[in-house]
Tab-separated table of N, CA, C and O in Angstrom:
chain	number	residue	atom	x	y	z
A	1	UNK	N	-10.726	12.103	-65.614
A	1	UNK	CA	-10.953	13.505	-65.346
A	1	UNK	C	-12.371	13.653	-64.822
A	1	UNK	O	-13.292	12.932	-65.206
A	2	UNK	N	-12.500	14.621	-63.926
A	2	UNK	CA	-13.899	14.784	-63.376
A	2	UNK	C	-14.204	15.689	-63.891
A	2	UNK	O	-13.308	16.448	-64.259
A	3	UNK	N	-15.624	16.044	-64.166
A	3	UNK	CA	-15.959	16.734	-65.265
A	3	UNK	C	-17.694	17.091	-64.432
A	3	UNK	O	-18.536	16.232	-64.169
A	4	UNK	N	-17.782	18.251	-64.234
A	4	UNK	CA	-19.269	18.721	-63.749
A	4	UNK	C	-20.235	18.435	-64.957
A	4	UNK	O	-19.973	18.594	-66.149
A	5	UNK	N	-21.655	17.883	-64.284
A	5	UNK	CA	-22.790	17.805	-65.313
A	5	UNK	C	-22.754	18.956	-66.406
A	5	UNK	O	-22.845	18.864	-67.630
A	6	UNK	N	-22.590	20.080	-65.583
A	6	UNK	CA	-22.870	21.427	-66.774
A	6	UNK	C	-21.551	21.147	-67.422
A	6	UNK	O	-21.439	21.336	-68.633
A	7	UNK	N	-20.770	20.809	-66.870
A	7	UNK	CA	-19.181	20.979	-68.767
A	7	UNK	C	-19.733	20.106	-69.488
A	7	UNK	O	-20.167	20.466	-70.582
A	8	UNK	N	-19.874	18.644	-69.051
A	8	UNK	CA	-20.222	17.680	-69.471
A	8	UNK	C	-21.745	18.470	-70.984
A	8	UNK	O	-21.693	18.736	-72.185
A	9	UNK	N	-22.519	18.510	-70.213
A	9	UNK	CA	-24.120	18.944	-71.024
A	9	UNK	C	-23.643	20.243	-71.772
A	9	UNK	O	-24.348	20.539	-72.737
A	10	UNK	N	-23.014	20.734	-71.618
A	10	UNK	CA	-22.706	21.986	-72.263
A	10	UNK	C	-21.582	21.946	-73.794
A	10	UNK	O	-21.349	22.815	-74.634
A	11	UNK	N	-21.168	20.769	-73.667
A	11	UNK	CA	-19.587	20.591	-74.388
A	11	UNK	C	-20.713	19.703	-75.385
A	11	UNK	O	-20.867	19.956	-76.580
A	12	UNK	N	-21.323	18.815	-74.779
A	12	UNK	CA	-21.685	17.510	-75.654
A	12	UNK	C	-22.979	18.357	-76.305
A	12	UNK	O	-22.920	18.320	-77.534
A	13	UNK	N	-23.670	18.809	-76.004
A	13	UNK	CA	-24.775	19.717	-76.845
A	13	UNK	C	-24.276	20.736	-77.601
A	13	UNK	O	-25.042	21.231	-78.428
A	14	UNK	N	-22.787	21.308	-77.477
A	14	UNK	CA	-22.303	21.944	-79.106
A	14	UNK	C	-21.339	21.335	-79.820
A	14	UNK	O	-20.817	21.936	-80.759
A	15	UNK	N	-20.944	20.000	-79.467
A	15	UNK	CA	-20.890	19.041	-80.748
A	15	UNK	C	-21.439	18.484	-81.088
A	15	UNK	O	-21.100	17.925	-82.131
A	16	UNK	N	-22.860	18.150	-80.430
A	16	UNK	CA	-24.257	18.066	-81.327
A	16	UNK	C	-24.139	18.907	-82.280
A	16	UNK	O	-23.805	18.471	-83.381
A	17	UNK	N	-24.363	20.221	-82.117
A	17	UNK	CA	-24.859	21.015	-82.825
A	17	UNK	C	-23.702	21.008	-84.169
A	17	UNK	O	-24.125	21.147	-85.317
A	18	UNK	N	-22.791	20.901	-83.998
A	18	UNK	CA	-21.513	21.144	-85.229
A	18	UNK	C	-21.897	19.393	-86.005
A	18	UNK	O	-21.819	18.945	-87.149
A	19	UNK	N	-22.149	19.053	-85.205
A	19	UNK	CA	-22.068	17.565	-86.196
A	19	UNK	C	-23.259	17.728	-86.816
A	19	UNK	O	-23.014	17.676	-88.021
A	20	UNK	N	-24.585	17.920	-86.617
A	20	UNK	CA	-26.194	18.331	-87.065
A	20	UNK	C	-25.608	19.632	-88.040
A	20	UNK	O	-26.384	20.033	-88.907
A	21	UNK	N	-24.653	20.107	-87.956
A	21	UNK	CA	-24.649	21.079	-89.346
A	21	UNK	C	-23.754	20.677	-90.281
A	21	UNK	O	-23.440	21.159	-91.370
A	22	UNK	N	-23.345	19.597	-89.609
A	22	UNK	CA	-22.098	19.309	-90.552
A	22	UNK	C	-22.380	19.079	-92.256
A	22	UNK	O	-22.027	19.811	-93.180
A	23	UNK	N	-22.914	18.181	-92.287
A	23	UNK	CA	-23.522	17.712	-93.569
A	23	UNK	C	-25.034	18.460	-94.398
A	23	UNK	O	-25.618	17.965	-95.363
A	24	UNK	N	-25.377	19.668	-93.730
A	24	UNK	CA	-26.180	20.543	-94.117
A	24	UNK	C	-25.282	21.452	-94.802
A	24	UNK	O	-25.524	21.774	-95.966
A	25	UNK	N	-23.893	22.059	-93.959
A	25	UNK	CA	-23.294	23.186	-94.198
A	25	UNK	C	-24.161	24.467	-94.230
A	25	UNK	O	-24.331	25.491	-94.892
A	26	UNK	N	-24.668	23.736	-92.996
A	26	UNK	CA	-25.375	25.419	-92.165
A	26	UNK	C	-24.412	25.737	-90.836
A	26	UNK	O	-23.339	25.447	-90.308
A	27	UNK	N	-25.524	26.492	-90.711
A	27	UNK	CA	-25.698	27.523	-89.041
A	27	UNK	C	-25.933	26.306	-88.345
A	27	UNK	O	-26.898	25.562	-88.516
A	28	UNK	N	-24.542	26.074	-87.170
A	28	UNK	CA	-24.992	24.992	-85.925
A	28	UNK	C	-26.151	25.105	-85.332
A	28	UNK	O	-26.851	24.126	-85.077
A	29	UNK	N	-26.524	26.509	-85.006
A	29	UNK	CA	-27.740	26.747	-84.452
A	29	UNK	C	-28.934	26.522	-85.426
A	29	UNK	O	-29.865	26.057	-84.768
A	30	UNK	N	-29.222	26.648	-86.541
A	30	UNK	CA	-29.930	26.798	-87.237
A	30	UNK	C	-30.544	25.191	-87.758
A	30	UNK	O	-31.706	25.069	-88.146
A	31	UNK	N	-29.693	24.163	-87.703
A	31	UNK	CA	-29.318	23.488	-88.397
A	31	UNK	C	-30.017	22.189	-86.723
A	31	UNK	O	-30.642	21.133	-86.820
A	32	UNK	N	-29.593	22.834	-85.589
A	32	UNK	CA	-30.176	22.297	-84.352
A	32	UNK	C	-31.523	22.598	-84.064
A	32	UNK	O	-32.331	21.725	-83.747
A	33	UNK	N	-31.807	23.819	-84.163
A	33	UNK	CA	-33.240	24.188	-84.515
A	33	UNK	C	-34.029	23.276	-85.258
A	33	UNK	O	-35.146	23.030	-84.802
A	34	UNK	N	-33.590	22.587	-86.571
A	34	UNK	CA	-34.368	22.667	-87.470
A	34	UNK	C	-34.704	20.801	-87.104
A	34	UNK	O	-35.464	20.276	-87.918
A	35	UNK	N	-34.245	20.006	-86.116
A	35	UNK	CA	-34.266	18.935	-85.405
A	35	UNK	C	-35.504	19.133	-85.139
A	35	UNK	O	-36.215	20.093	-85.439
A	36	UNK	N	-35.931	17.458	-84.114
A	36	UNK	CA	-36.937	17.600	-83.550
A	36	UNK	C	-36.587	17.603	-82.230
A	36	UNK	O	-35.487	18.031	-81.880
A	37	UNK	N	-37.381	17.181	-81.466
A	37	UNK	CA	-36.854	16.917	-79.815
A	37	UNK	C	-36.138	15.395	-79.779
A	37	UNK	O	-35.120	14.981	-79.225
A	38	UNK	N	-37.198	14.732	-80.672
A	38	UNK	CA	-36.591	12.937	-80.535
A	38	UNK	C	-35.176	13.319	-81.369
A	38	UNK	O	-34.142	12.989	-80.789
A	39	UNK	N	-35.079	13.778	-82.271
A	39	UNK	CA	-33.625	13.750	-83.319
A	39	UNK	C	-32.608	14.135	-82.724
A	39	UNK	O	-31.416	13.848	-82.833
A	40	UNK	N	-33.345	15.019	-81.886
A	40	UNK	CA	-31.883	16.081	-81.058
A	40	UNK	C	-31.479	14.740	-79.735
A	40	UNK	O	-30.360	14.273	-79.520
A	41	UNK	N	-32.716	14.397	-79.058
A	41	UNK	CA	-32.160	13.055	-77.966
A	41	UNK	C	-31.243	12.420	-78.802
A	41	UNK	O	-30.033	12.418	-78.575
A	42	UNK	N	-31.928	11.719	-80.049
A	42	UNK	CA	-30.913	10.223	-80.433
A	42	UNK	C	-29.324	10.418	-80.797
A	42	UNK	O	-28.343	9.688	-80.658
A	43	UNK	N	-29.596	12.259	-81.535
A	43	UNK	CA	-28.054	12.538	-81.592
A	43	UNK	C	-27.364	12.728	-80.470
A	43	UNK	O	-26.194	12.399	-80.270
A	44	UNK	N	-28.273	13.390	-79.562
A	44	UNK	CA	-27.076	13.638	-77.879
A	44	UNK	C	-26.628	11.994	-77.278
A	44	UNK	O	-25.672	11.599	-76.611
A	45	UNK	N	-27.810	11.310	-77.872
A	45	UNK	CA	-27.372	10.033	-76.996
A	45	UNK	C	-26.382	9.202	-77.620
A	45	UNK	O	-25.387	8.806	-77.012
A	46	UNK	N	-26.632	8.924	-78.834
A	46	UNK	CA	-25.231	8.662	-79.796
A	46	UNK	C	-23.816	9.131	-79.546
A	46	UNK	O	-22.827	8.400	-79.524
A	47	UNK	N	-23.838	10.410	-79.365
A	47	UNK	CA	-22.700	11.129	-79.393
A	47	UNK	C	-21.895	10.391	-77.762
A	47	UNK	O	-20.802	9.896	-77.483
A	48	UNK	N	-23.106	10.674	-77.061
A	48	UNK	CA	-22.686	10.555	-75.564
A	48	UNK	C	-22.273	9.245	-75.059
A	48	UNK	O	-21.654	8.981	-74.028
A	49	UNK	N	-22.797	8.354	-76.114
A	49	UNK	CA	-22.533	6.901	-75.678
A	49	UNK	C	-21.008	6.768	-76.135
A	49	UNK	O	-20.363	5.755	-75.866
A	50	UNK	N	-20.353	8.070	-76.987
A	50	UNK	CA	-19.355	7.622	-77.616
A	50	UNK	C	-17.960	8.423	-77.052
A	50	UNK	O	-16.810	7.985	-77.030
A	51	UNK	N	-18.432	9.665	-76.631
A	51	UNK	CA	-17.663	10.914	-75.970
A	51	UNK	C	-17.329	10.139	-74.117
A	51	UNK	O	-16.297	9.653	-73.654
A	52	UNK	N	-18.930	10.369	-73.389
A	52	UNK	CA	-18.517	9.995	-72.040
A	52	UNK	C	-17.666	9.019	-71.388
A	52	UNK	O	-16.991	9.389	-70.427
A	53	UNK	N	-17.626	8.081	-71.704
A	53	UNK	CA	-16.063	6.783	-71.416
A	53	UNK	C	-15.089	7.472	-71.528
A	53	UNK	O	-14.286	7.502	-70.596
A	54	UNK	N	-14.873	8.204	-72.658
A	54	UNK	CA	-13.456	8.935	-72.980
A	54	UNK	C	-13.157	10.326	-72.000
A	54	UNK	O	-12.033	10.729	-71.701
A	55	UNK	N	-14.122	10.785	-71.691
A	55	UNK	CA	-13.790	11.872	-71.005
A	55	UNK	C	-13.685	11.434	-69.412
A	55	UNK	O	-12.773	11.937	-68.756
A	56	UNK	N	-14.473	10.633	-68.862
A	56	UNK	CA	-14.137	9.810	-67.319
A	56	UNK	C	-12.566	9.363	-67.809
A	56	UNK	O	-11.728	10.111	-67.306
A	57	UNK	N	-12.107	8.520	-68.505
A	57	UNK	CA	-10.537	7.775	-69.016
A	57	UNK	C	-9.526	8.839	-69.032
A	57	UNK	O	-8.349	8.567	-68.794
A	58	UNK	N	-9.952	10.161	-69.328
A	58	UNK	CA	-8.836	11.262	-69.323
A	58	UNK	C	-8.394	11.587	-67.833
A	58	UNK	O	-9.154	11.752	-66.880
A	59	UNK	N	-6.954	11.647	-67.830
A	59	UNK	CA	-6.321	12.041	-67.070
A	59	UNK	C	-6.488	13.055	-65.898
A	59	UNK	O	-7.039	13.989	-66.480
A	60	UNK	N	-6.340	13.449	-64.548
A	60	UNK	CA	-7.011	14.019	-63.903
A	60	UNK	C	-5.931	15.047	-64.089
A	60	UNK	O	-4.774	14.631	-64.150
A	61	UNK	N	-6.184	16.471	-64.197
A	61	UNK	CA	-5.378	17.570	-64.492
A	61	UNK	C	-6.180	18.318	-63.839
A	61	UNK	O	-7.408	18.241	-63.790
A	62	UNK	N	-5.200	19.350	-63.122
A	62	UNK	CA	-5.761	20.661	-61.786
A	62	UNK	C	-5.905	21.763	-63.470
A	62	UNK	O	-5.274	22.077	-64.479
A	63	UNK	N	-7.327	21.979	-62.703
A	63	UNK	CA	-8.200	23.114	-63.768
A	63	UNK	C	-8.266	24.554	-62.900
A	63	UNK	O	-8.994	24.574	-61.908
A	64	UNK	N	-7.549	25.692	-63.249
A	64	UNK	CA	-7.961	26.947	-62.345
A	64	UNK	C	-9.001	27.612	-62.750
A	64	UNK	O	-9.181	27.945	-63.922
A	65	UNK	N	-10.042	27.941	-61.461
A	65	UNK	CA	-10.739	28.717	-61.943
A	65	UNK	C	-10.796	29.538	-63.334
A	65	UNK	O	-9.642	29.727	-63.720
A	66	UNK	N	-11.624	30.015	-64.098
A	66	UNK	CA	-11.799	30.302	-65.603
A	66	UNK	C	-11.265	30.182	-66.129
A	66	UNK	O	-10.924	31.216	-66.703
A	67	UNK	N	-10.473	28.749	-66.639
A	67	UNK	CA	-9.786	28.086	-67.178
A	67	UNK	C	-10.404	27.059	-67.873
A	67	UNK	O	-11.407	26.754	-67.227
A	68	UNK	N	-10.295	26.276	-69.008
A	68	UNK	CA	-10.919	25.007	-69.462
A	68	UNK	C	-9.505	23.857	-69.206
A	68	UNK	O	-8.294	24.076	-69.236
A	69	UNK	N	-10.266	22.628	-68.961
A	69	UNK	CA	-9.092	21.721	-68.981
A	69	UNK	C	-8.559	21.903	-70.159
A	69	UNK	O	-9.112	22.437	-71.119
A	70	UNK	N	-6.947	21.251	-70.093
A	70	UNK	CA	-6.509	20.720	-71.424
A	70	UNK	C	-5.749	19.702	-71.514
A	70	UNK	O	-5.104	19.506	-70.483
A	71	UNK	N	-5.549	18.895	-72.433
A	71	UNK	CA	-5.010	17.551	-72.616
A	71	UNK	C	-4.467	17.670	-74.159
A	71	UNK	O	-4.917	18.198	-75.177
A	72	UNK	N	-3.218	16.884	-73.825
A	72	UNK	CA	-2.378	16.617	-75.434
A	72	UNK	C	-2.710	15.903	-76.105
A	72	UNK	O	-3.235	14.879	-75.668
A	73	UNK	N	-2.596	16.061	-77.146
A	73	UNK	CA	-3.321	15.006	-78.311
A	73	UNK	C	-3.064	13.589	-77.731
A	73	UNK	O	-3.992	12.795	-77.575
A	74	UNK	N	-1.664	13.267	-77.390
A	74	UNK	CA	-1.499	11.930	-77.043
A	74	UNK	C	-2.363	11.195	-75.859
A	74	UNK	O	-2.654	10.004	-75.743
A	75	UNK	N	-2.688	12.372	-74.979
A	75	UNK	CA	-3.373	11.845	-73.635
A	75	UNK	C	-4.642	11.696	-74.460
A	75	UNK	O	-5.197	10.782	-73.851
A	76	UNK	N	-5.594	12.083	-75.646
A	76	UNK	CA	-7.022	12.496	-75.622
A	76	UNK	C	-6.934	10.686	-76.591
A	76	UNK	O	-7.843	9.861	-76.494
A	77	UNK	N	-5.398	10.412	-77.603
A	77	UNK	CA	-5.543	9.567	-77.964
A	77	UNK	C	-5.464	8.314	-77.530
A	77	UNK	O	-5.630	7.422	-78.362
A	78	UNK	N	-5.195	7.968	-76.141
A	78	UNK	CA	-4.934	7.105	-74.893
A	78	UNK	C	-6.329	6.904	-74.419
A	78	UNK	O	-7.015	5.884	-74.360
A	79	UNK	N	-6.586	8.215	-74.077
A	79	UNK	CA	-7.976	7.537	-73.250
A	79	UNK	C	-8.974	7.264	-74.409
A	79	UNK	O	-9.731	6.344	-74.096
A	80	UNK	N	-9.240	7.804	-75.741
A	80	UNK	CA	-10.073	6.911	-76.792
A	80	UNK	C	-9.869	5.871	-76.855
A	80	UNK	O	-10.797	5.116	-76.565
A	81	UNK	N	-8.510	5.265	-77.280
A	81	UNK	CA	-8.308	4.373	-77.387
A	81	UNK	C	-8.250	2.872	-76.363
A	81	UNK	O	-8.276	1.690	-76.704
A	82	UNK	N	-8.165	3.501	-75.022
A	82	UNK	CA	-8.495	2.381	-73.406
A	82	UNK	C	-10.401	2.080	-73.685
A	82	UNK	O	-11.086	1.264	-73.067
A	83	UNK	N	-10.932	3.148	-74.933
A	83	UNK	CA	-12.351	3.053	-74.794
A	83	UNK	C	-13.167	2.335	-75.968
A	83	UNK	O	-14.368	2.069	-75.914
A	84	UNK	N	-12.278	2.057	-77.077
A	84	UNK	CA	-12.578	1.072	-78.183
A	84	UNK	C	-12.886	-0.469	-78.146
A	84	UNK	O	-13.822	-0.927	-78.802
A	85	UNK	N	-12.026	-1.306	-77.313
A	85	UNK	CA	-12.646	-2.780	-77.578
A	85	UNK	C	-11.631	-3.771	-78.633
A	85	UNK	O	-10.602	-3.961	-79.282
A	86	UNK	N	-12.182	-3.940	-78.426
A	86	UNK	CA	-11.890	-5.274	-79.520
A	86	UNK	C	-12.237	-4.530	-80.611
A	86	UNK	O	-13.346	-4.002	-80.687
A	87	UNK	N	-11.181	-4.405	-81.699
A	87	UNK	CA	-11.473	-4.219	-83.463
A	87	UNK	C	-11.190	-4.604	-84.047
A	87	UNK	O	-10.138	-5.114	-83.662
A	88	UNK	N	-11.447	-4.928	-85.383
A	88	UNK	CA	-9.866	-4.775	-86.275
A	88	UNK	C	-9.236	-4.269	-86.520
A	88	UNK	O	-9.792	-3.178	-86.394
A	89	UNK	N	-7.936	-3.990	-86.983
A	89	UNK	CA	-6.786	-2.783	-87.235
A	89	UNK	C	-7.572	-1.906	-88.244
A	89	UNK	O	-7.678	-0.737	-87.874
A	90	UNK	N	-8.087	-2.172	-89.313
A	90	UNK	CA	-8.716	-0.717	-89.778
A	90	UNK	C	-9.850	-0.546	-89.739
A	90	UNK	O	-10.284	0.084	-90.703
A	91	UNK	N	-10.948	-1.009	-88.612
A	91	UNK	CA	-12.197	-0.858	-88.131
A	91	UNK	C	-11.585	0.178	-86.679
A	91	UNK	O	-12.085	1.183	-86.173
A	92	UNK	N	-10.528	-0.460	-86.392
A	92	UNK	CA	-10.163	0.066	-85.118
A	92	UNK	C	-9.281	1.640	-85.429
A	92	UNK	O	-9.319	2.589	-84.646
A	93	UNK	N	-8.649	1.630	-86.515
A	93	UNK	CA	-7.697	2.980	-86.543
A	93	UNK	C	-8.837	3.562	-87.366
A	93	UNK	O	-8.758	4.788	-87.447
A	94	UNK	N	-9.690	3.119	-87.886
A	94	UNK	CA	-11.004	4.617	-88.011
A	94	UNK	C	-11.740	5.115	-87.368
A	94	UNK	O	-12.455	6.107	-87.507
A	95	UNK	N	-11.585	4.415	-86.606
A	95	UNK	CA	-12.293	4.661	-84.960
A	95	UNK	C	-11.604	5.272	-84.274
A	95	UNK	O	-12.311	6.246	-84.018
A	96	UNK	N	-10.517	5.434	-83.672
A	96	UNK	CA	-9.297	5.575	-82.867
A	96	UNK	C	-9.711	7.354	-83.666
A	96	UNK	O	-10.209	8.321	-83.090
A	97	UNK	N	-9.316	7.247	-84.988
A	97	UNK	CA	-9.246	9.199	-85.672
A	97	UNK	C	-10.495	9.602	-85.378
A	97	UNK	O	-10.596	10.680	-84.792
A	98	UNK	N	-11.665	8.882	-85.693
A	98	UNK	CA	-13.216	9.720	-85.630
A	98	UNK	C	-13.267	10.017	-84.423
A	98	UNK	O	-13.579	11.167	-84.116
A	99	UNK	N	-13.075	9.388	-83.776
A	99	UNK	CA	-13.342	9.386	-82.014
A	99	UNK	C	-12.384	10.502	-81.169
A	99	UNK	O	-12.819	11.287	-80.326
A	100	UNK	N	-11.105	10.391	-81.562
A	100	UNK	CA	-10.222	11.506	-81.340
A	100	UNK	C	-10.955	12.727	-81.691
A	100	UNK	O	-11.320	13.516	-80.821
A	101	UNK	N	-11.271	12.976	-83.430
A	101	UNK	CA	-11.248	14.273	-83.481
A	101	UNK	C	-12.900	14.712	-83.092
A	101	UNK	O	-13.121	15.923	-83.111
A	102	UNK	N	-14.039	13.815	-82.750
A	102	UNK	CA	-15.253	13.985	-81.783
A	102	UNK	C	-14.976	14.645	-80.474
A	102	UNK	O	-15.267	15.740	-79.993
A	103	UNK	N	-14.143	13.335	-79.963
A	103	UNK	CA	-13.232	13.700	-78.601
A	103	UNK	C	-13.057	15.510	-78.779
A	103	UNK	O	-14.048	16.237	-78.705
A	104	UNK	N	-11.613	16.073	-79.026
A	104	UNK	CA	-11.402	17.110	-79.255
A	104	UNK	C	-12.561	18.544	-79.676
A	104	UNK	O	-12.440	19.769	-79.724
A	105	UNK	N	-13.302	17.882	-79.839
A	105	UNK	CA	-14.507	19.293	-80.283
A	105	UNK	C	-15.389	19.060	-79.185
A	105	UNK	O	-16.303	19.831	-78.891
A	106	UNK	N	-15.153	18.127	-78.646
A	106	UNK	CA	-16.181	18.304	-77.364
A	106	UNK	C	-15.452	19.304	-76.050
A	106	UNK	O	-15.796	20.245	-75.336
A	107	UNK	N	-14.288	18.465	-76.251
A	107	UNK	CA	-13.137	19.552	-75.122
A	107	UNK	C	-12.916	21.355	-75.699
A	107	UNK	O	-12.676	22.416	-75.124
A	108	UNK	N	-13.122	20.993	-76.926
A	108	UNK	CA	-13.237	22.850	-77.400
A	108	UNK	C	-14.288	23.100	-76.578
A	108	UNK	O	-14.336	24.226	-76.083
A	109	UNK	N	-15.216	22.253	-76.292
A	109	UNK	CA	-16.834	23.347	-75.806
A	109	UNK	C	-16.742	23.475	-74.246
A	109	UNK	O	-17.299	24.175	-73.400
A	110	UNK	N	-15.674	22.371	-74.240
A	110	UNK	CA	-15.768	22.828	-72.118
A	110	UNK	C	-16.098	23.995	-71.757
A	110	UNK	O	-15.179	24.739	-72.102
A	111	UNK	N	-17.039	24.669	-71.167
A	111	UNK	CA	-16.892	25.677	-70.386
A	111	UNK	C	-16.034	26.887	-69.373
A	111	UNK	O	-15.205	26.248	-68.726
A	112	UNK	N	-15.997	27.520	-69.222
A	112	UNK	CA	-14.610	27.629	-68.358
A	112	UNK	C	-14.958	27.193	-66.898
A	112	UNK	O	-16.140	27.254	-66.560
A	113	UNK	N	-13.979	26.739	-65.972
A	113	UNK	CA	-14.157	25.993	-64.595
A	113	UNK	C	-14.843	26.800	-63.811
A	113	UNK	O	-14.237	27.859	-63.647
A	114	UNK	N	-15.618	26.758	-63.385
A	114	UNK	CA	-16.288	27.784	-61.980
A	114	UNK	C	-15.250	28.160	-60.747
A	114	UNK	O	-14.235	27.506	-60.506
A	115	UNK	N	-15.636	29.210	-60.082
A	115	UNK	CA	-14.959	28.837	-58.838
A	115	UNK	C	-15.721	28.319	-57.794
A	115	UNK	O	-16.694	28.875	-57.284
A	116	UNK	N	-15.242	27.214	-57.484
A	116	UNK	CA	-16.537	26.916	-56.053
A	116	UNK	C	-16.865	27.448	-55.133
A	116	UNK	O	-17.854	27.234	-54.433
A	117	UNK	N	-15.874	28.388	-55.009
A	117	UNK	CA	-16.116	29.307	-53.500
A	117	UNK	C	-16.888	30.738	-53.739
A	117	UNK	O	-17.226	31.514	-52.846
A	118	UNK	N	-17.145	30.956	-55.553
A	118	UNK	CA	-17.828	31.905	-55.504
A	118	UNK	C	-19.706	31.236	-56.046
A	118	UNK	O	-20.699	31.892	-56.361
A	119	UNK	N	-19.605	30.476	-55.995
A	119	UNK	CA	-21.213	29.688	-56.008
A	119	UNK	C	-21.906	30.463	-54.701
A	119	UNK	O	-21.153	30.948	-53.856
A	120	UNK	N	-22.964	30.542	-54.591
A	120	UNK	CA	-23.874	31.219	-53.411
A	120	UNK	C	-24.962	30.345	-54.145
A	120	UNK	O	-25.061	29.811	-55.250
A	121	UNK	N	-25.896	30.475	-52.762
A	121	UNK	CA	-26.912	29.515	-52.600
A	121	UNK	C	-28.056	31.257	-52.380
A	121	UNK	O	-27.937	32.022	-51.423
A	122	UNK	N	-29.001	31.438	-53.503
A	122	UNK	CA	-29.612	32.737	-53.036
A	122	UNK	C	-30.550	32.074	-51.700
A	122	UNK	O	-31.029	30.977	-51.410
A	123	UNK	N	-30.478	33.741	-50.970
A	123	UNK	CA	-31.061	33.961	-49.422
A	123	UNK	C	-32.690	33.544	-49.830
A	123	UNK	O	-33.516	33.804	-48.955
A	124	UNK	N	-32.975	33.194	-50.537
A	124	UNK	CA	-34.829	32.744	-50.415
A	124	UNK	C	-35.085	31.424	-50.559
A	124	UNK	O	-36.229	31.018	-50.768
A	125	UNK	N	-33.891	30.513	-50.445
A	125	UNK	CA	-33.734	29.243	-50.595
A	125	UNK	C	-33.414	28.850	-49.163
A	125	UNK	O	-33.191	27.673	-48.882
């Protein structure tokens, strides 16, 4: 699936934020705030080293304007799983669920699709 920088940066920075509150049982925002700049990188980069493979591996599906993609559990559990490796069966099927349900909260944050034809380039550029 092709996926614009902004869905991409936009999806993966509010499952940052839900995972950084997770284990506080705060405010996502509050809880992202309360990070530093390095804490907030190592979590985006963590996350991202683990989300991006899987979201390039997903299936290419026509997105309409203000629409978010969507994919069936089985497709989101296909392309995690083309993105695991070598495991063992229960190194690998705890991986396969964490990664799925990571997967899935990142696709909650997609954005809705732009339309390209209503993008404008402002006249002082």
């Amino acid at each position: 699936m092709r996926f614009t920088e902004h869905e991409m940066t936009v999806a993966l920075t509010a499952a940052a934020k839900q995972v950084a509150a997770r284990g506080r049982r705060a405010d996502p925002e509050a809880a992202w705030e309360k990070l530093t700049r390095y804490q907030r990188f190592t979590l985006l980069d963590g996350l991202g080293s683990q989300v991006l493979p899987v979201l390039v591996a997903l299936p290419d599906v026509e997105v309409a304007p203000g629409t978010r993609p969507t994919f069936t559990d089985q497709q989101v559990t296909e392309a995690v799983a083309s993105t695991l490796g070598d495991l063992g069966r229960l190194k690998r099927t705890v991986q396969l669920a964490s990664r799925v349900a990571l997967v899935k909260t990142v696709l909650q944050h997609v954005p809705p699709r732009r339309d390209p034809d209503a993008l404008t380039v402002p006249d002082h550029l």
